[in-house]
CSV table of C-alpha atoms in Angstrom, one decimal:
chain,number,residue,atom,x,y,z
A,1,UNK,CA,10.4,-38.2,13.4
A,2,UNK,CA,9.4,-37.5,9.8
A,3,UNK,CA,5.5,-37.4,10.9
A,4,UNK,CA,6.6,-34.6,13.6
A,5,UNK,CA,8.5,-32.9,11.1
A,6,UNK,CA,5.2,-32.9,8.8
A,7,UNK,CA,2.9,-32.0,11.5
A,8,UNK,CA,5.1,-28.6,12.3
A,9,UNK,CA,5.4,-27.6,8.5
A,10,UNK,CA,1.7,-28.0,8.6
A,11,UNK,CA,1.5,-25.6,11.8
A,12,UNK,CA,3.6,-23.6,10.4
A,13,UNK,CA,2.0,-23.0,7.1
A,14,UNK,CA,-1.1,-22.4,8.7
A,15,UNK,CA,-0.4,-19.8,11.1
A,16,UNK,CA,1.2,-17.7,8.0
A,17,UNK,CA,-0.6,-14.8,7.2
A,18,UNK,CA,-2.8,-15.1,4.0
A,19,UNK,CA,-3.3,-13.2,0.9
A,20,UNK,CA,-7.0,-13.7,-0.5
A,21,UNK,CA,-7.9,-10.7,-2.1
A,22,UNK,CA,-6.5,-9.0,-5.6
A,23,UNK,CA,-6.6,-5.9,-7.0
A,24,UNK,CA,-5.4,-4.2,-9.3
A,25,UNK,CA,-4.1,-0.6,-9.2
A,26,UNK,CA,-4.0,0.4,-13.3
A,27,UNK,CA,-2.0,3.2,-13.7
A,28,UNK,CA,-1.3,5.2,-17.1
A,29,UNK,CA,2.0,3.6,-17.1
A,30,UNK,CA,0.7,0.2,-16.6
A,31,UNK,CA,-0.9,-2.7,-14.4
A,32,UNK,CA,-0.1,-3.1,-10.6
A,33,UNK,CA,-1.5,-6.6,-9.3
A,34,UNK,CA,-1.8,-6.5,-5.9
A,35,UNK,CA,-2.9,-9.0,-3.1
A,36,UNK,CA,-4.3,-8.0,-0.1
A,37,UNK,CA,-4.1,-9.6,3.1
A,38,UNK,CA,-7.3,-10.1,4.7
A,39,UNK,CA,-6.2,-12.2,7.8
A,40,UNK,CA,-3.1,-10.1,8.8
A,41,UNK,CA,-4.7,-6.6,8.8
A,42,UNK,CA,-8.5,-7.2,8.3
A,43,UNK,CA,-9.6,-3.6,9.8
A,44,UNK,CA,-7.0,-2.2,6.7
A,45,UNK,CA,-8.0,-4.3,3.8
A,46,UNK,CA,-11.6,-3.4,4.5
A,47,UNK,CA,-10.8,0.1,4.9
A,48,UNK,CA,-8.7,0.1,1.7
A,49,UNK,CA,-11.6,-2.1,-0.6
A,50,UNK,CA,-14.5,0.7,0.5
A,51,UNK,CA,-12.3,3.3,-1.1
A,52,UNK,CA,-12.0,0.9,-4.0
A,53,UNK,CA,-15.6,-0.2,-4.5
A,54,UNK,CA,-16.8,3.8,-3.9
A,55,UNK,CA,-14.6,4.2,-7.1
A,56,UNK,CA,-12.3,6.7,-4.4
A,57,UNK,CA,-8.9,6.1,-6.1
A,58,UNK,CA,-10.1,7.1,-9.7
A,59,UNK,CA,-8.1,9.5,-11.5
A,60,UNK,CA,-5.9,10.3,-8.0
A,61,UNK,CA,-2.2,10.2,-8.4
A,62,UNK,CA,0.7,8.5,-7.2
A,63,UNK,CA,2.0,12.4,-6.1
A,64,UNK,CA,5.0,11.2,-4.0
A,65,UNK,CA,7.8,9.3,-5.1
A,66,UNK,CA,11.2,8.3,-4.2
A,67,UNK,CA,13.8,5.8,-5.7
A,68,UNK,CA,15.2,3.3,-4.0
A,69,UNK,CA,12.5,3.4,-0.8
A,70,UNK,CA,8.9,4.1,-2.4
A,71,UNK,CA,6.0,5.3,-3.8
A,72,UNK,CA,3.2,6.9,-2.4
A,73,UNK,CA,-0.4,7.7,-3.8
A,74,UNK,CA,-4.1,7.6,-3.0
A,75,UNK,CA,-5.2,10.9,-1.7
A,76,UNK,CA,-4.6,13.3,-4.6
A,77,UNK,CA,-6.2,14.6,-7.7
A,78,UNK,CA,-4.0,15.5,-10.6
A,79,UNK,CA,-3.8,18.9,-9.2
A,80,UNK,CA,-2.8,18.2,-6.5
A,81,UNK,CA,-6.1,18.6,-4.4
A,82,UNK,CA,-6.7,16.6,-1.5
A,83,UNK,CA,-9.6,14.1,-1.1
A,84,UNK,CA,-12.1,14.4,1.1
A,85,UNK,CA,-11.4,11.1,3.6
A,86,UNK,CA,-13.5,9.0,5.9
A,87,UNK,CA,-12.3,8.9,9.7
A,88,UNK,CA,-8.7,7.6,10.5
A,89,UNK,CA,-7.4,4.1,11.0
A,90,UNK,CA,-6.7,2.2,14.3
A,91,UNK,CA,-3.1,1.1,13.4
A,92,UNK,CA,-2.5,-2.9,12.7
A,93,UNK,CA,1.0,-2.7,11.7
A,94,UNK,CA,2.0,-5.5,14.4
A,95,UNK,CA,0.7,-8.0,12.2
A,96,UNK,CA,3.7,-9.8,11.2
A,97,UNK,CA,3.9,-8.7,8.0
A,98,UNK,CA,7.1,-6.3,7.0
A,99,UNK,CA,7.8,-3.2,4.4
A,100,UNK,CA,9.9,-5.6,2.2
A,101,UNK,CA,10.5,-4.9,-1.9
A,102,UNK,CA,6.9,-4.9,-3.3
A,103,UNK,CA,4.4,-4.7,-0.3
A,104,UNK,CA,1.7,-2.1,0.3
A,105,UNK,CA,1.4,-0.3,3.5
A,106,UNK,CA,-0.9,2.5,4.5
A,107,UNK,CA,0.7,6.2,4.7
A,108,UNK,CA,0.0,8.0,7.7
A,109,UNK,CA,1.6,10.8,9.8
A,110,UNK,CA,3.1,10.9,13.4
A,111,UNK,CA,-0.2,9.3,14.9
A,112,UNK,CA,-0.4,5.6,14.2
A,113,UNK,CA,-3.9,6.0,14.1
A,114,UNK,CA,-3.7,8.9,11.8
A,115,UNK,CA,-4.2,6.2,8.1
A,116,UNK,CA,-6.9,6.7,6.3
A,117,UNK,CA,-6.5,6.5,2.0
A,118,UNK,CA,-3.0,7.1,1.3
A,119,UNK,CA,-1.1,4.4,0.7
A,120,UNK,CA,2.7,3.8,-0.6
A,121,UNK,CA,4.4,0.3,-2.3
A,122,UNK,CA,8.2,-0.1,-0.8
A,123,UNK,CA,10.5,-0.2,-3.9
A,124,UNK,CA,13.0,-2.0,-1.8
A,125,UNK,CA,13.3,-3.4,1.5
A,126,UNK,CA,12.3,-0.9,4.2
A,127,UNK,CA,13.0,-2.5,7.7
A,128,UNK,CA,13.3,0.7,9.6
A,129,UNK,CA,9.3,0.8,8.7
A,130,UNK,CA,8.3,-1.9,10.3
A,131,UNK,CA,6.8,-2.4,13.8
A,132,UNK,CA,9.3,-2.2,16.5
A,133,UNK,CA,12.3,-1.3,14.3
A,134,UNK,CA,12.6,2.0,16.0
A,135,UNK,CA,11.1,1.1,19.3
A,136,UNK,CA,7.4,2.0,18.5
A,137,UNK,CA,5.0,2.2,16.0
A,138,UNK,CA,5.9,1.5,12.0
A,139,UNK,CA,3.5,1.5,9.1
A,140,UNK,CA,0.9,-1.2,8.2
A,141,UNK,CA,1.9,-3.9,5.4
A,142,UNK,CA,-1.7,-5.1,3.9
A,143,UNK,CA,-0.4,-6.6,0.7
A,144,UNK,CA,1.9,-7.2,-1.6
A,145,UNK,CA,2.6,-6.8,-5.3
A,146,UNK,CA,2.1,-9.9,-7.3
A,147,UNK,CA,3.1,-8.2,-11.0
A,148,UNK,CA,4.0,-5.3,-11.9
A,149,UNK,CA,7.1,-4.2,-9.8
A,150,UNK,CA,8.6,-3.3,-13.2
A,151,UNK,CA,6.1,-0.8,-13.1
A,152,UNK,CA,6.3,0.1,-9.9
A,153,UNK,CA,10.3,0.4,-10.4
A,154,UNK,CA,10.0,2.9,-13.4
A,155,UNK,CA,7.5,5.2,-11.3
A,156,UNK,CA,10.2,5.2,-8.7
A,157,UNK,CA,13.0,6.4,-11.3
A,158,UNK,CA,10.7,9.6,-12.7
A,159,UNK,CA,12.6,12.8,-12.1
A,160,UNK,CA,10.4,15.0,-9.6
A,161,UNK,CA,10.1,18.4,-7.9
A,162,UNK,CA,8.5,20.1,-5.2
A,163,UNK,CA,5.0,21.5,-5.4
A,164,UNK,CA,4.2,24.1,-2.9
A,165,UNK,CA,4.5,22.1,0.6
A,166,UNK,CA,4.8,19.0,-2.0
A,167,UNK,CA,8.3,17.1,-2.4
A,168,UNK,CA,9.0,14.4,-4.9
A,169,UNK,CA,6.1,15.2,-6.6
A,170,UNK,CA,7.2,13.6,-10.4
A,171,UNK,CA,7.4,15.6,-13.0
A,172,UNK,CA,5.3,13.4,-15.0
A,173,UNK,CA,2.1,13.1,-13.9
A,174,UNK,CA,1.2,9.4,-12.7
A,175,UNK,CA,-2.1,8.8,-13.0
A,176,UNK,CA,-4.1,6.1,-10.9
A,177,UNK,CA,-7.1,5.7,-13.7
A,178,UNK,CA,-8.5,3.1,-11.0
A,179,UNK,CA,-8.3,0.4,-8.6
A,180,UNK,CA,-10.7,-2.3,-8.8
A,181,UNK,CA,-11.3,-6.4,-7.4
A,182,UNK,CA,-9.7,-8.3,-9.7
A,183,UNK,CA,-12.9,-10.3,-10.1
A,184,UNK,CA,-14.7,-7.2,-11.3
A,185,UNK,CA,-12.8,-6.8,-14.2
């Protein structure tokens, strides 16, 4: 019985999805460590590290955010100028990962295929994101925060106002000085 019982755990931790890479997002407010999940969404964590290695995310800002569900960042300079992107993303958000407190998941618009450098971290649990929850399509979880939510929670709680066709844009600017591999440090 008890050699059954070990045999399933060990099944069952091996058929979780993994988290193999970190990065981290350094902010002007502070740190974000973030670990990216190669094995669930492999097409997204290799979209996401080009952008980092070609130094894309430097000096962009996090331009949306919204206590108590996110905040969203990754395509815009301080002045809120949008990047020049590569070609869109082939959705992997039925991966079995979910928008819980603290993941990362790719921004996108009506078309699931529509991701390409925007990304958001869920302040809090966001089930009505995830796959399925609304009978289709939800947004791609390819990592999750390891430290730093603290930082991610006071981002959240900045006042902010609409720019133009901007909303909750924060009325402090939130700078993303740069992502890089936690090993490239």
């Amino acid at each position: 019985m008890i050699k059954h019982i070990l045999s399933a755990l060990a099944i069952a931790a091996f058929s979780l999805p993994t988290f193999a890479t970190e990065v981290d997002i350094i902010t002007n407010k502070g740190t974000i460590k973030i670990d990216l999940n190669d094995t669930a969404a492999p097409k997204t964590v290799k979209n996401f590290l080009r952008y980092v290695d070609e130094g894309f995310y430097n000096n962009t800002i996090f331009h949306r955010v919204m206590p108590g569900f996110m905040i969203q960042g990754g395509g815009f300079s301080p002045t809120l100028e949008r990047k020049k992107t590569r070609k869109n993303l082939a959705y992997e958000g039925d991966n079995g990962l979910y928008n819980d407190r603290g993941t990362i998941a790719m921004a996108r618009t009506q078309d699931p295929n529509s991701a390409t450098s925007q990304f958001f971290i869920n302040q809090v649990d966001n089930p009505f994101l995830n796959h399925g929850a609304r009978g289709g399509y939800g947004y791609t979880v390819f990592g999750k925060v390891t430290s730093g939510l603290n930082i991610v929670d006071s981002i959240a709680k900045i006042s902010t106002k609409t720019v133009g066709p901007y909303q909750n844009v924060p009325t402090s600017t939130i700078i993303i000085e740069k992502v890089v591999r936690v090993d490239e440090l």
